[in-house]
Amino acid sequence: MALKDVIGQESAVKILESAILNHKVASAYLFQGYSGIGKYFTALNFAKALNCTRRPARKGFRAGEENGAGADACDDCPSCGRIEAGIHPDVAIIRPEKGVIKIEEIRKLEETLSLCSYEGGYKAAIVDDAHLMNDKAANAFLKCLEEPPAGSVIVLVSSNPERLPVTIRSRCLALAFKPLSAGLMESLLKDRIKDPEKRHALIGLSMGRPGLVIEKGGKGGDILKKRQEFVKSLLQMLAGSRGNPSWSDKEEIEEFMDGLELCLRDMLVLRTTGKEELLLNPALPEKVKSLGKAASEEVIIDCYRGIAGIKNSLVYNPNKSILWNYTAGLLGRLANPGDPYGEGKSRN
Ligand SMILES: [Zn+2]
């Protein structure tokens, strides 16, 4: 795989390729956006492109011509192979363990970046789910960002960038990754999932996030079940059901809130354009569609902001029942915009 295989993220890829071609690679990037939309995949292929020893020629140049190398990896040379396999000595890949990135991991990253490059290319570090760094790790990491070793590049990957300290975010070049349109999802999945009915259902339920479908063995894995649970919880909330969440951990709450944000995005699209073909989730429940058409833009945007606030608050491990009721209250405003408590009746 290479940067050319990244689908639906043209603007981010264009910025990265232009940085490579113009030798203006930033010392730190922040790839931000929902989970499952290709941020990590892009980071890995960016590291491959930076270190590839046989980058194919760009348009108008012959192979081997001076300054003729393109910006993408060949996906064939030993360097590309080692990065793909996660064993390249100049590329550190940091991931959370049991939901947290500790200072020991950041020390490993420092070591990789501070040593001379083994293979003469870039030294790169990819920090997946970077918002899961604990305070000690974040402080140590900040020092790396303040004095980046020459010829090194760090890519932070995060679906919750607001949870990273501002001091870290402000030192990174942020690139936004977006959910994919239903049309792109269809072209991406049509060879993997032959049954059109199942494919259509998965496209609807994954809401523009191909990683949710592809990562689990390429057949949709348990996403159907998960997304059906999401829709069930959402409808319960919209019906005013209080305080009995089925969320088992913080990760599930986060997933629910991500799904909710995407639903609100689709509601806003319906409200402003009325065009169902522009929805990320063509299988949006009728109840959600009708709320989207009826609620004011202001209320939908307010709800969206509220959900973003909830996601930030998850760092404090809030009580699940209180969180459920609070979220249900926010959504209640979609049906009853004049009711600050979302209970469908006045409090006085
Ligand atoms: Zn290569």
PDB file of C-alpha atoms in Angstrom, residues 7 183-196 199-200 202-203 213-214 217-220:
ATOM      1  CA  ILE A   7      -9.269   7.034  -0.281  1.00  0.00           C
ATOM      2  CA  GLY A 183     -20.486   6.602  -2.988  1.00  0.00           C
ATOM      3  CA  LEU A 184     -16.822   6.244  -1.990  1.00  0.00           C
ATOM      4  CA  MET A 185     -17.725   3.625   0.611  1.00  0.00           C
ATOM      5  CA  GLU A 186     -19.564   1.674  -2.085  1.00  0.00           C
ATOM      6  CA  SER A 187     -16.546   1.677  -4.422  1.00  0.00           C
ATOM      7  CA  LEU A 188     -14.226   0.737  -1.558  1.00  0.00           C
ATOM      8  CA  LEU A 189     -16.344  -2.171  -0.333  1.00  0.00           C
ATOM      9  CA  LYS A 190     -17.921  -3.590  -3.468  1.00  0.00           C
ATOM     10  CA  ASP A 191     -15.140  -6.155  -4.048  1.00  0.00           C
ATOM     11  CA  ARG A 192     -14.845  -7.076  -0.382  1.00  0.00           C
ATOM     12  CA  ILE A 193     -18.499  -7.586   0.447  1.00  0.00           C
ATOM     13  CA  LYS A 194     -20.300  -9.212  -2.473  1.00  0.00           C
ATOM     14  CA  ASP A 195     -23.786  -9.376  -0.943  1.00  0.00           C
ATOM     15  CA  PRO A 196     -25.281  -5.970  -1.922  1.00  0.00           C
ATOM     16  CA  ARG A 199     -22.895  -4.057   1.945  1.00  0.00           C
ATOM     17  CA  HIS A 200     -25.581  -1.391   1.868  1.00  0.00           C
ATOM     18  CA  LEU A 202     -22.735  -1.783   6.512  1.00  0.00           C
ATOM     19  CA  ILE A 203     -22.246   1.431   4.540  1.00  0.00           C
ATOM     20  CA  VAL A 213     -15.875  -2.438   8.341  1.00  0.00           C
ATOM     21  CA  ILE A 214     -12.456  -3.399   6.971  1.00  0.00           C
ATOM     22  CA  GLY A 217     -11.317  -9.187   8.771  1.00  0.00           C
ATOM     23  CA  GLY A 218     -12.852  -7.294   5.867  1.00  0.00           C
ATOM     24  CA  LYS A 219     -16.372  -8.716   6.101  1.00  0.00           C
ATOM     25  CA  GLY A 220     -17.991  -6.314   8.467  1.00  0.00           C
TER      26      GLY A 220
END
